[in-house]
mmCIF file with all atom_site columns, C-alpha atoms in Angstrom:
data_model
loop_
_atom_site.group_PDB
_atom_site.id
_atom_site.type_symbol
_atom_site.label_atom_id
_atom_site.label_alt_id
_atom_site.label_comp_id
_atom_site.label_asym_id
_atom_site.label_entity_id
_atom_site.label_seq_id
_atom_site.pdbx_PDB_ins_code
_atom_site.Cartn_x
_atom_site.Cartn_y
_atom_site.Cartn_z
_atom_site.occupancy
_atom_site.B_iso_or_equiv
_atom_site.pdbx_formal_charge
_atom_site.auth_seq_id
_atom_site.auth_comp_id
_atom_site.auth_asym_id
_atom_site.auth_atom_id
_atom_site.pdbx_PDB_model_num
ATOM 1   C CA . MET D 1 1   ? 0.282   26.719  -5.694  1.00 31.00 ? 4   MET D CA 1
ATOM 2   C CA . ASN D 1 2   ? 3.221   25.532  -7.456  1.00 28.00 ? 5   ASN D CA 1
ATOM 3   C CA . ARG D 1 3   ? 3.751   21.897  -7.204  1.00 29.00 ? 6   ARG D CA 1
ATOM 4   C CA . ARG D 1 4   ? 6.518   19.685  -8.312  1.00 28.00 ? 7   ARG D CA 1
ATOM 5   C CA . THR D 1 5   ? 6.114   16.139  -9.522  1.00 28.00 ? 8   THR D CA 1
ATOM 6   C CA . LEU D 1 6   ? 7.671   12.983  -8.314  1.00 28.00 ? 9   LEU D CA 1
ATOM 7   C CA . PRO D 1 7   ? 8.368   10.790  -11.347 1.00 28.00 ? 10  PRO D CA 1
ATOM 8   C CA . VAL D 1 8   ? 8.704   7.051   -10.386 1.00 27.00 ? 11  VAL D CA 1
ATOM 9   C CA . ALA D 1 9   ? 8.940   3.977   -12.577 1.00 26.00 ? 12  ALA D CA 1
ATOM 10  C CA . VAL D 1 10  ? 6.375   1.169   -12.043 1.00 25.00 ? 13  VAL D CA 1
ATOM 11  C CA . VAL D 1 11  ? 6.936   -2.364  -11.936 1.00 24.00 ? 14  VAL D CA 1
ATOM 12  C CA . ALA D 1 12  ? 3.457   -3.851  -11.543 1.00 27.00 ? 15  ALA D CA 1
ATOM 13  C CA . THR D 1 13  ? 4.048   -7.602  -12.790 1.00 27.00 ? 16  THR D CA 1
ATOM 14  C CA . ALA D 1 14  ? 1.173   -9.944  -12.486 1.00 27.00 ? 17  ALA D CA 1
ATOM 15  C CA . THR D 1 15  ? 3.005   -13.178 -12.187 1.00 31.00 ? 18  THR D CA 1
ATOM 16  C CA . ALA D 1 16  ? 2.401   -15.261 -9.223  1.00 32.00 ? 19  ALA D CA 1
ATOM 17  C CA . ALA D 1 17  ? 5.844   -14.801 -7.957  1.00 33.00 ? 20  ALA D CA 1
ATOM 18  C CA . LEU D 1 18  ? 5.271   -11.142 -7.620  1.00 40.00 ? 21  LEU D CA 1
ATOM 19  C CA . LEU D 1 19  ? 1.719   -11.265 -6.209  1.00 49.00 ? 22  LEU D CA 1
ATOM 20  C CA . LEU D 1 20  ? 2.286   -8.787  -3.545  1.00 48.00 ? 23  LEU D CA 1
ATOM 21  C CA . SER D 1 21  ? 3.639   -5.926  -5.587  1.00 48.00 ? 24  SER D CA 1
ATOM 22  C CA . ALA D 1 22  ? 0.109   -4.576  -5.310  1.00 44.00 ? 25  ALA D CA 1
ATOM 23  C CA . CYS D 1 23  ? -0.300  -5.116  -1.722  1.00 47.00 ? 26  CYS D CA 1
ATOM 24  C CA . GLY D 1 24  ? 1.036   -1.769  -0.875  1.00 51.00 ? 27  GLY D CA 1
ATOM 25  C CA . GLY D 1 25  ? -1.507  -0.118  -3.056  1.00 49.00 ? 28  GLY D CA 1
ATOM 26  C CA . GLY D 1 26  ? -2.794  -1.986  -6.110  1.00 51.00 ? 29  GLY D CA 1
ATOM 27  C CA . GLY D 1 27  ? -0.392  -1.608  -9.023  1.00 51.00 ? 30  GLY D CA 1
ATOM 28  C CA . GLY D 1 28  ? 0.211   1.393   -11.184 1.00 47.00 ? 31  GLY D CA 1
ATOM 29  C CA . LYS D 1 29  ? 1.461   2.432   -14.536 1.00 43.00 ? 32  LYS D CA 1
ATOM 30  C CA . THR D 1 30  ? 4.778   2.978   -16.043 1.00 36.00 ? 33  THR D CA 1
ATOM 31  C CA . ASP D 1 31  ? 5.791   6.989   -15.881 1.00 40.00 ? 34  ASP D CA 1
ATOM 32  C CA . ASP D 1 32  ? 3.022   7.687   -13.462 1.00 48.00 ? 35  ASP D CA 1
ATOM 33  C CA . LYS D 1 33  ? 3.681   10.857  -11.360 1.00 58.00 ? 36  LYS D CA 1
ATOM 34  C CA . ILE D 1 34  ? 2.538   11.731  -8.011  1.00 55.00 ? 37  ILE D CA 1
ATOM 35  C CA . THR D 1 35  ? 1.460   15.407  -7.745  1.00 58.00 ? 38  THR D CA 1
ATOM 36  C CA . GLY D 1 36  ? 3.135   17.163  -4.940  1.00 52.00 ? 39  GLY D CA 1
ATOM 37  C CA . SER D 1 37  ? 6.606   17.953  -3.514  1.00 33.00 ? 40  SER D CA 1
ATOM 38  C CA . GLU D 1 38  ? 9.528   15.650  -2.648  1.00 36.00 ? 41  GLU D CA 1
ATOM 39  C CA . GLN D 1 39  ? 8.863   13.638  0.567   1.00 36.00 ? 42  GLN D CA 1
ATOM 40  C CA . SER D 1 40  ? 10.891  14.303  3.747   1.00 34.00 ? 43  SER D CA 1
ATOM 41  C CA . ALA D 1 41  ? 11.556  11.884  6.474   1.00 33.00 ? 44  ALA D CA 1
ATOM 42  C CA . THR D 1 42  ? 9.201   11.498  9.204   1.00 35.00 ? 45  THR D CA 1
ATOM 43  C CA . PRO D 1 43  ? 10.722  11.584  12.872  1.00 34.00 ? 46  PRO D CA 1
ATOM 44  C CA . SER D 1 44  ? 12.007  8.092   14.054  1.00 32.00 ? 47  SER D CA 1
ATOM 45  C CA . ALA D 1 45  ? 9.755   6.137   16.225  1.00 34.00 ? 48  ALA D CA 1
ATOM 46  C CA . PRO D 1 46  ? 9.397   2.893   17.790  1.00 32.00 ? 49  PRO D CA 1
ATOM 47  C CA . ALA D 1 47  ? 8.029   -0.105  15.646  1.00 31.00 ? 50  ALA D CA 1
ATOM 48  C CA . SER D 1 48  ? 4.412   -0.663  16.011  1.00 33.00 ? 51  SER D CA 1
ATOM 49  C CA . ALA D 1 49  ? 1.308   -1.848  14.148  1.00 35.00 ? 52  ALA D CA 1
ATOM 50  C CA . SER D 1 50  ? -1.224  0.583   13.489  1.00 37.00 ? 53  SER D CA 1
ATOM 51  C CA . ALA D 1 51  ? -4.911  0.608   14.035  1.00 39.00 ? 54  ALA D CA 1
ATOM 52  C CA . SER D 1 52  ? -8.041  2.495   12.735  1.00 43.00 ? 55  SER D CA 1
ATOM 53  C CA . PRO D 1 53  ? -8.228  6.145   14.313  1.00 49.00 ? 56  PRO D CA 1
ATOM 54  C CA . SER D 1 54  ? -11.158 6.321   16.702  1.00 46.00 ? 57  SER D CA 1
ATOM 55  C CA . ASP D 1 55  ? -13.771 8.450   15.089  1.00 55.00 ? 58  ASP D CA 1
ATOM 56  C CA . THR D 1 56  ? -17.218 8.209   13.485  1.00 64.00 ? 59  THR D CA 1
ATOM 57  C CA . ALA D 1 57  ? -16.076 7.658   9.718   1.00 79.00 ? 60  ALA D CA 1
ATOM 58  C CA . GLY D 1 58  ? -17.508 4.188   9.914   1.00 91.00 ? 61  GLY D CA 1
ATOM 59  C CA . ARG D 1 59  ? -14.519 2.437   8.865   1.00 95.00 ? 62  ARG D CA 1
ATOM 60  C CA . PRO D 1 60  ? -15.085 -1.024  7.459   1.00 95.00 ? 63  PRO D CA 1
ATOM 61  C CA . LYS D 1 61  ? -13.938 -4.048  9.177   1.00 95.00 ? 64  LYS D CA 1
ATOM 62  C CA . ILE D 1 62  ? -11.118 -5.837  7.448   1.00 96.00 ? 65  ILE D CA 1
ATOM 63  C CA . THR D 1 63  ? -10.143 -9.438  7.938   1.00 95.00 ? 66  THR D CA 1
ATOM 64  C CA . LEU D 1 64  ? -7.123  -10.896 6.442   1.00 96.00 ? 67  LEU D CA 1
ATOM 65  C CA . PRO D 1 65  ? -6.634  -14.702 5.806   1.00 95.00 ? 68  PRO D CA 1
ATOM 66  C CA . ALA D 1 66  ? -5.414  -16.732 8.924   1.00 96.00 ? 69  ALA D CA 1
ATOM 67  C CA . ASP D 1 67  ? -2.087  -17.668 7.026   1.00 97.00 ? 70  ASP D CA 1
ATOM 68  C CA . PHE D 1 68  ? -1.153  -14.151 6.107   1.00 97.00 ? 71  PHE D CA 1
ATOM 69  C CA . LYS D 1 69  ? -0.566  -10.861 8.021   1.00 96.00 ? 72  LYS D CA 1
ATOM 70  C CA . ASN D 1 70  ? 1.134   -7.385  7.311   1.00 97.00 ? 73  ASN D CA 1
ATOM 71  C CA . GLU D 1 71  ? 3.685   -5.818  9.791   1.00 97.00 ? 74  GLU D CA 1
ATOM 72  C CA . PHE D 1 72  ? 4.323   -2.083  9.887   1.00 98.00 ? 75  PHE D CA 1
ATOM 73  C CA . GLU D 1 73  ? 7.563   -1.130  11.500  1.00 97.00 ? 76  GLU D CA 1
ATOM 74  C CA . GLY D 1 74  ? 8.051   2.584   12.612  1.00 94.00 ? 77  GLY D CA 1
ATOM 75  C CA . TRP D 1 75  ? 4.536   3.511   11.911  1.00 96.00 ? 78  TRP D CA 1
ATOM 76  C CA . THR D 1 76  ? 4.035   6.079   14.250  1.00 95.00 ? 79  THR D CA 1
ATOM 77  C CA . THR D 1 77  ? 5.409   9.374   14.496  1.00 95.00 ? 80  THR D CA 1
ATOM 78  C CA . GLY D 1 78  ? 4.204   11.212  17.694  1.00 96.00 ? 81  GLY D CA 1
ATOM 79  C CA . ASP D 1 79  ? 2.208   13.661  15.466  1.00 97.00 ? 82  ASP D CA 1
ATOM 80  C CA . PRO D 1 80  ? -1.503  12.789  15.871  1.00 97.00 ? 83  PRO D CA 1
ATOM 81  C CA . VAL D 1 81  ? -2.156  13.983  12.271  1.00 97.00 ? 84  VAL D CA 1
ATOM 82  C CA . LYS D 1 82  ? 0.513   11.961  10.467  1.00 97.00 ? 85  LYS D CA 1
ATOM 83  C CA . ASP D 1 83  ? -0.232  8.821   12.819  1.00 97.00 ? 86  ASP D CA 1
ATOM 84  C CA . ALA D 1 84  ? -3.829  9.182   11.492  1.00 97.00 ? 87  ALA D CA 1
ATOM 85  C CA . LEU D 1 85  ? -2.535  9.185   8.020   1.00 98.00 ? 88  LEU D CA 1
ATOM 86  C CA . LEU D 1 86  ? -0.326  6.398   8.343   1.00 98.00 ? 89  LEU D CA 1
ATOM 87  C CA . SER D 1 87  ? -3.120  4.362   9.957   1.00 97.00 ? 90  SER D CA 1
ATOM 88  C CA . ASP D 1 88  ? -5.295  4.853   6.938   1.00 97.00 ? 91  ASP D CA 1
ATOM 89  C CA . ILE D 1 89  ? -2.654  3.676   4.480   1.00 98.00 ? 92  ILE D CA 1
ATOM 90  C CA . SER D 1 90  ? -2.124  0.723   6.655   1.00 97.00 ? 93  SER D CA 1
ATOM 91  C CA . GLN D 1 91  ? -5.907  -0.072  6.597   1.00 97.00 ? 94  GLN D CA 1
ATOM 92  C CA . ARG D 1 92  ? -5.847  0.408   2.849   1.00 97.00 ? 95  ARG D CA 1
ATOM 93  C CA . ILE D 1 93  ? -2.883  -2.073  2.441   1.00 97.00 ? 96  ILE D CA 1
ATOM 94  C CA . ASN D 1 94  ? -4.704  -4.563  4.520   1.00 97.00 ? 97  ASN D CA 1
ATOM 95  C CA . ALA D 1 95  ? -7.807  -4.010  2.709   1.00 97.00 ? 98  ALA D CA 1
ATOM 96  C CA . THR D 1 96  ? -6.201  -4.670  -0.543  1.00 96.00 ? 99  THR D CA 1
ATOM 97  C CA . ASP D 1 97  ? -4.854  -8.043  0.635   1.00 96.00 ? 100 ASP D CA 1
ATOM 98  C CA . ALA D 1 98  ? -8.220  -9.111  2.368   1.00 97.00 ? 101 ALA D CA 1
ATOM 99  C CA . ALA D 1 99  ? -9.980  -8.239  -1.025  1.00 96.00 ? 102 ALA D CA 1
ATOM 100 C CA . ILE D 1 100 ? -7.640  -10.574 -3.171  1.00 96.00 ? 103 ILE D CA 1
ATOM 101 C CA . ALA D 1 101 ? -8.109  -13.302 -0.623  1.00 96.00 ? 104 ALA D CA 1
ATOM 102 C CA . SER D 1 102 ? -12.039 -12.760 -0.124  1.00 95.00 ? 105 SER D CA 1
ATOM 103 C CA . ASP D 1 103 ? -14.579 -15.028 -1.879  1.00 91.00 ? 106 ASP D CA 1
ATOM 104 C CA . GLU D 1 104 ? -16.560 -11.835 -2.433  1.00 91.00 ? 107 GLU D CA 1
ATOM 105 C CA . ALA D 1 105 ? -16.642 -10.118 -5.899  1.00 87.00 ? 108 ALA D CA 1
ATOM 106 C CA . GLU D 1 106 ? -16.039 -6.698  -4.372  1.00 90.00 ? 109 GLU D CA 1
ATOM 107 C CA . SER D 1 107 ? -14.938 -5.203  -1.171  1.00 95.00 ? 110 SER D CA 1
ATOM 108 C CA . ALA D 1 108 ? -16.566 -2.040  0.237   1.00 95.00 ? 111 ALA D CA 1
ATOM 109 C CA . ALA D 1 109 ? -13.238 -1.175  1.774   1.00 97.00 ? 112 ALA D CA 1
ATOM 110 C CA . ILE D 1 110 ? -11.647 -0.728  -1.568  1.00 97.00 ? 113 ILE D CA 1
ATOM 111 C CA . PRO D 1 111 ? -13.601 2.539   -2.634  1.00 97.00 ? 114 PRO D CA 1
ATOM 112 C CA . PHE D 1 112 ? -13.452 3.641   1.029   1.00 97.00 ? 115 PHE D CA 1
ATOM 113 C CA . TYR D 1 113 ? -9.580  3.846   1.225   1.00 98.00 ? 116 TYR D CA 1
ATOM 114 C CA . TYR D 1 114 ? -8.906  4.433   -2.626  1.00 97.00 ? 117 TYR D CA 1
ATOM 115 C CA . LYS D 1 115 ? -10.104 7.309   -4.865  1.00 97.00 ? 118 LYS D CA 1
ATOM 116 C CA . GLY D 1 116 ? -9.493  8.340   -8.317  1.00 96.00 ? 119 GLY D CA 1
ATOM 117 C CA . GLU D 1 117 ? -6.806  6.847   -10.618 1.00 94.00 ? 120 GLU D CA 1
ATOM 118 C CA . ALA D 1 118 ? -5.739  4.649   -7.415  1.00 95.00 ? 121 ALA D CA 1
ATOM 119 C CA . LEU D 1 119 ? -8.990  3.163   -7.115  1.00 96.00 ? 122 LEU D CA 1
ATOM 120 C CA . LEU D 1 120 ? -8.953  2.164   -10.961 1.00 95.00 ? 123 LEU D CA 1
ATOM 121 C CA . GLY D 1 121 ? -5.744  0.713   -10.541 1.00 94.00 ? 124 GLY D CA 1
ATOM 122 C CA . ALA D 1 122 ? -6.338  -1.430  -7.270  1.00 95.00 ? 125 ALA D CA 1
ATOM 123 C CA . SER D 1 123 ? -9.890  -2.653  -8.504  1.00 95.00 ? 126 SER D CA 1
ATOM 124 C CA . THR D 1 124 ? -8.193  -3.859  -11.786 1.00 95.00 ? 127 THR D CA 1
ATOM 125 C CA . TRP D 1 125 ? -5.337  -5.579  -10.136 1.00 92.00 ? 128 TRP D CA 1
ATOM 126 C CA . ILE D 1 126 ? -7.630  -7.213  -7.340  1.00 95.00 ? 129 ILE D CA 1
ATOM 127 C CA . ALA D 1 127 ? -9.804  -8.603  -10.182 1.00 94.00 ? 130 ALA D CA 1
ATOM 128 C CA . LYS D 1 128 ? -6.948  -9.908  -12.153 1.00 94.00 ? 131 LYS D CA 1
ATOM 129 C CA . LEU D 1 129 ? -5.595  -11.770 -9.217  1.00 94.00 ? 132 LEU D CA 1
ATOM 130 C CA . LYS D 1 130 ? -8.872  -13.210 -8.179  1.00 94.00 ? 133 LYS D CA 1
ATOM 131 C CA . ASN D 1 131 ? -9.288  -14.355 -11.883 1.00 94.00 ? 134 ASN D CA 1
ATOM 132 C CA . ASP D 1 132 ? -6.125  -15.842 -11.727 1.00 95.00 ? 135 ASP D CA 1
ATOM 133 C CA . GLY D 1 133 ? -6.947  -17.821 -8.641  1.00 96.00 ? 136 GLY D CA 1
ATOM 134 C CA . LEU D 1 134 ? -4.326  -16.562 -6.446  1.00 96.00 ? 137 LEU D CA 1
ATOM 135 C CA . THR D 1 135 ? -4.363  -15.536 -2.792  1.00 95.00 ? 138 THR D CA 1
ATOM 136 C CA . PRO D 1 136 ? -1.680  -14.092 -0.692  1.00 96.00 ? 139 PRO D CA 1
ATOM 137 C CA . THR D 1 137 ? 0.097   -16.318 2.101   1.00 96.00 ? 140 THR D CA 1
ATOM 138 C CA . GLY D 1 138 ? 3.036   -15.464 4.628   1.00 97.00 ? 141 GLY D CA 1
ATOM 139 C CA . SER D 1 139 ? 3.687   -12.066 5.797   1.00 97.00 ? 142 SER D CA 1
ATOM 140 C CA . ALA D 1 140 ? 4.798   -8.738  4.343   1.00 97.00 ? 143 ALA D CA 1
ATOM 141 C CA . ARG D 1 141 ? 6.898   -6.035  6.084   1.00 97.00 ? 144 ARG D CA 1
ATOM 142 C CA . TYR D 1 142 ? 6.327   -2.265  5.679   1.00 98.00 ? 145 TYR D CA 1
ATOM 143 C CA . PHE D 1 143 ? 8.826   0.133   6.740   1.00 98.00 ? 146 PHE D CA 1
ATOM 144 C CA . ASN D 1 144 ? 10.542  3.549   6.405   1.00 97.00 ? 147 ASN D CA 1
ATOM 145 C CA . PRO D 1 145 ? 7.438   5.735   5.915   1.00 97.00 ? 148 PRO D CA 1
ATOM 146 C CA . LYS D 1 146 ? 8.203   9.216   4.902   1.00 97.00 ? 149 LYS D CA 1
ATOM 147 C CA . ILE D 1 147 ? 5.743   12.045  4.659   1.00 97.00 ? 150 ILE D CA 1
ATOM 148 C CA . GLU D 1 148 ? 5.368   15.638  3.235   1.00 97.00 ? 151 GLU D CA 1
ATOM 149 C CA . MET D 1 149 ? 2.098   17.466  4.232   1.00 97.00 ? 152 MET D CA 1
ATOM 150 C CA . PHE D 1 150 ? 1.201   19.575  1.205   1.00 97.00 ? 153 PHE D CA 1
ATOM 151 C CA . ASN D 1 151 ? -1.717  21.112  3.384   1.00 97.00 ? 154 ASN D CA 1
ATOM 152 C CA . GLU D 1 152 ? -4.098  20.066  5.831   1.00 96.00 ? 155 GLU D CA 1
ATOM 153 C CA . THR D 1 153 ? -6.159  17.870  3.512   1.00 97.00 ? 156 THR D CA 1
ATOM 154 C CA . SER D 1 154 ? -3.247  16.198  1.269   1.00 98.00 ? 157 SER D CA 1
ATOM 155 C CA . ALA D 1 155 ? 0.134   14.656  1.513   1.00 98.00 ? 158 ALA D CA 1
ATOM 156 C CA . GLY D 1 156 ? 2.802   12.877  -0.146  1.00 98.00 ? 159 GLY D CA 1
ATOM 157 C CA . VAL D 1 157 ? 4.065   9.484   1.276   1.00 98.00 ? 160 VAL D CA 1
ATOM 158 C CA . GLY D 1 158 ? 6.946   7.214   0.639   1.00 97.00 ? 161 GLY D CA 1
ATOM 159 C CA . TYR D 1 159 ? 7.416   3.789   2.074   1.00 97.00 ? 162 TYR D CA 1
ATOM 160 C CA . CYS D 1 160 ? 9.126   0.376   1.535   1.00 97.00 ? 163 CYS D CA 1
ATOM 161 C CA . SER D 1 161 ? 7.920   -3.161  1.529   1.00 97.00 ? 164 SER D CA 1
ATOM 162 C CA . ASP D 1 162 ? 9.793   -6.417  2.379   1.00 97.00 ? 165 ASP D CA 1
ATOM 163 C CA . GLU D 1 163 ? 8.008   -9.281  0.500   1.00 96.00 ? 166 GLU D CA 1
ATOM 164 C CA . GLY D 1 164 ? 10.610  -11.923 1.042   1.00 96.00 ? 167 GLY D CA 1
ATOM 165 C CA . LYS D 1 165 ? 8.275   -13.960 3.329   1.00 96.00 ? 168 LYS D CA 1
ATOM 166 C CA . ALA D 1 166 ? 5.274   -13.214 1.245   1.00 96.00 ? 169 ALA D CA 1
ATOM 167 C CA . PHE D 1 167 ? 4.102   -15.587 -1.456  1.00 95.00 ? 170 PHE D CA 1
ATOM 168 C CA . ALA D 1 168 ? 1.158   -16.420 -3.542  1.00 95.00 ? 171 ALA D CA 1
ATOM 169 C CA . LYS D 1 169 ? -0.907  -19.535 -3.120  1.00 96.00 ? 172 LYS D CA 1
ATOM 170 C CA . GLU D 1 170 ? -3.236  -21.248 -5.512  1.00 96.00 ? 173 GLU D CA 1
ATOM 171 C CA . ARG D 1 171 ? -6.785  -21.004 -4.361  1.00 95.00 ? 174 ARG D CA 1
ATOM 172 C CA . LYS D 1 172 ? -7.795  -24.457 -5.739  1.00 95.00 ? 175 LYS D CA 1
ATOM 173 C CA . THR D 1 173 ? -4.933  -26.628 -4.777  1.00 96.00 ? 176 THR D CA 1
ATOM 174 C CA . GLY D 1 174 ? -3.338  -24.565 -1.722  1.00 96.00 ? 177 GLY D CA 1
ATOM 175 C CA . LYS D 1 175 ? -0.029  -24.844 -3.428  1.00 96.00 ? 178 LYS D CA 1
ATOM 176 C CA . VAL D 1 176 ? 2.456   -22.027 -2.214  1.00 96.00 ? 179 VAL D CA 1
ATOM 177 C CA . LEU D 1 177 ? 4.350   -20.361 -5.003  1.00 95.00 ? 180 LEU D CA 1
ATOM 178 C CA . THR D 1 178 ? 7.575   -19.728 -3.186  1.00 92.00 ? 181 THR D CA 1
ATOM 179 C CA . THR D 1 179 ? 10.266  -17.545 -4.628  1.00 90.00 ? 182 THR D CA 1
ATOM 180 C CA . PRO D 1 180 ? 13.980  -17.027 -3.581  1.00 94.00 ? 183 PRO D CA 1
ATOM 181 C CA . VAL D 1 181 ? 14.766  -13.648 -1.586  1.00 95.00 ? 184 VAL D CA 1
ATOM 182 C CA . THR D 1 182 ? 16.393  -11.003 -4.134  1.00 95.00 ? 185 THR D CA 1
ATOM 183 C CA . ASP D 1 183 ? 16.361  -7.217  -4.525  1.00 96.00 ? 186 ASP D CA 1
ATOM 184 C CA . ASN D 1 184 ? 13.158  -7.544  -6.181  1.00 94.00 ? 187 ASN D CA 1
ATOM 185 C CA . SER D 1 185 ? 11.682  -8.762  -2.761  1.00 95.00 ? 188 SER D CA 1
ATOM 186 C CA . TYR D 1 186 ? 11.666  -5.241  -1.915  1.00 97.00 ? 189 TYR D CA 1
ATOM 187 C CA . VAL D 1 187 ? 9.430   -2.509  -3.353  1.00 96.00 ? 190 VAL D CA 1
ATOM 188 C CA . THR D 1 188 ? 9.428   1.317   -2.882  1.00 97.00 ? 191 THR D CA 1
ATOM 189 C CA . TYR D 1 189 ? 6.266   3.083   -3.056  1.00 97.00 ? 192 TYR D CA 1
ATOM 190 C CA . ARG D 1 190 ? 5.288   6.696   -3.593  1.00 97.00 ? 193 ARG D CA 1
ATOM 191 C CA . ILE D 1 191 ? 1.681   7.806   -2.942  1.00 97.00 ? 194 ILE D CA 1
ATOM 192 C CA . ARG D 1 192 ? -0.636  10.842  -2.608  1.00 97.00 ? 195 ARG D CA 1
ATOM 193 C CA . VAL D 1 193 ? -3.435  10.736  -0.170  1.00 98.00 ? 196 VAL D CA 1
ATOM 194 C CA . ASP D 1 194 ? -6.143  13.175  0.204   1.00 98.00 ? 197 ASP D CA 1
ATOM 195 C CA . LYS D 1 195 ? -8.577  13.723  3.348   1.00 97.00 ? 198 LYS D CA 1
ATOM 196 C CA . ASN D 1 196 ? -12.102 13.474  2.710   1.00 97.00 ? 199 ASN D CA 1
ATOM 197 C CA . PRO D 1 197 ? -14.883 15.152  4.334   1.00 96.00 ? 200 PRO D CA 1
ATOM 198 C CA . GLN D 1 198 ? -15.427 12.279  6.531   1.00 95.00 ? 201 GLN D CA 1
ATOM 199 C CA . GLY D 1 199 ? -11.848 12.413  8.040   1.00 96.00 ? 202 GLY D CA 1
ATOM 200 C CA . VAL D 1 200 ? -10.358 9.416   5.969   1.00 97.00 ? 203 VAL D CA 1
ATOM 201 C CA . TRP D 1 201 ? -7.045  9.646   4.137   1.00 98.00 ? 204 TRP D CA 1
ATOM 202 C CA . GLN D 1 202 ? -7.694  8.062   0.772   1.00 98.00 ? 205 GLN D CA 1
ATOM 203 C CA . THR D 1 203 ? -5.067  6.839   -1.557  1.00 98.00 ? 206 THR D CA 1
ATOM 204 C CA . THR D 1 204 ? -5.618  8.772   -4.726  1.00 97.00 ? 207 THR D CA 1
ATOM 205 C CA . GLN D 1 205 ? -2.107  8.207   -6.768  1.00 97.00 ? 208 GLN D CA 1
ATOM 206 C CA . LEU D 1 206 ? 0.124   5.259   -6.241  1.00 96.00 ? 209 LEU D CA 1
ATOM 207 C CA . VAL D 1 207 ? 3.182   4.280   -8.156  1.00 95.00 ? 210 VAL D CA 1
ATOM 208 C CA . SER D 1 208 ? 5.832   1.466   -7.165  1.00 94.00 ? 211 SER D CA 1
ATOM 209 C CA . GLN D 1 209 ? 9.187   0.397   -8.103  1.00 95.00 ? 212 GLN D CA 1
ATOM 210 C CA . ARG D 1 210 ? 10.657  -2.985  -7.344  1.00 95.00 ? 213 ARG D CA 1
ATOM 211 C CA . GLY D 1 211 ? 14.169  -3.564  -6.412  1.00 95.00 ? 214 GLY D CA 1
ATOM 212 C CA . ASP D 1 212 ? 14.720  0.108   -5.849  1.00 93.00 ? 215 ASP D CA 1
ATOM 213 C CA . LYS D 1 213 ? 17.999  0.946   -3.814  1.00 94.00 ? 216 LYS D CA 1
ATOM 214 C CA . LYS D 1 214 ? 16.081  2.977   -1.446  1.00 93.00 ? 217 LYS D CA 1
ATOM 215 C CA . CYS D 1 215 ? 14.698  -0.026  0.006   1.00 97.00 ? 218 CYS D CA 1
ATOM 216 C CA . THR D 1 216 ? 16.799  -2.911  -0.552  1.00 95.00 ? 219 THR D CA 1
ATOM 217 C CA . PRO D 1 217 ? 19.271  -3.992  2.382   1.00 93.00 ? 220 PRO D CA 1
#
């Protein structure tokens, strides 16, 4: 099967002000490419938060800190396959933030929702933020998901995040490192997901671009 690639420049800055650039996925590398074809828009749908699909995959429980939340707008399509896919992406996003905030050294949810190069990038990013003594606070908004199914078990997905109300907080002091809202508060994500034998849509590739015009107001 012939596949085109989607090049996306990555902005994965590990400063406190840009803590949540990884919350959509765990960072990335400049000039990474997502294997697959261009994404097409999903059908419009009412805004809603997603929940894990009801199945026997044994999805881990994910607990975000009390002072942080992720909101998912338009995260349903009416198509059961795409909705299950988006649900697993939302759980992966939550798992990333929960792992950063957790006192545990490792989270079982990270290798559950990530695989391959995306897993390596997420693990490195989470470890750095924990070592820097930072944790997320506030709220992030994820919106405008676009999906293209490559086949029954793989897809390319694009989405936006609004981090204007999401900040880093110092673990030791509790100080919130607030930043002004600019175009850089918005991040464009491009990912590849692959469905494993247990029915979980794992993120296998992820790149991001901060301040991209596709997601800024």
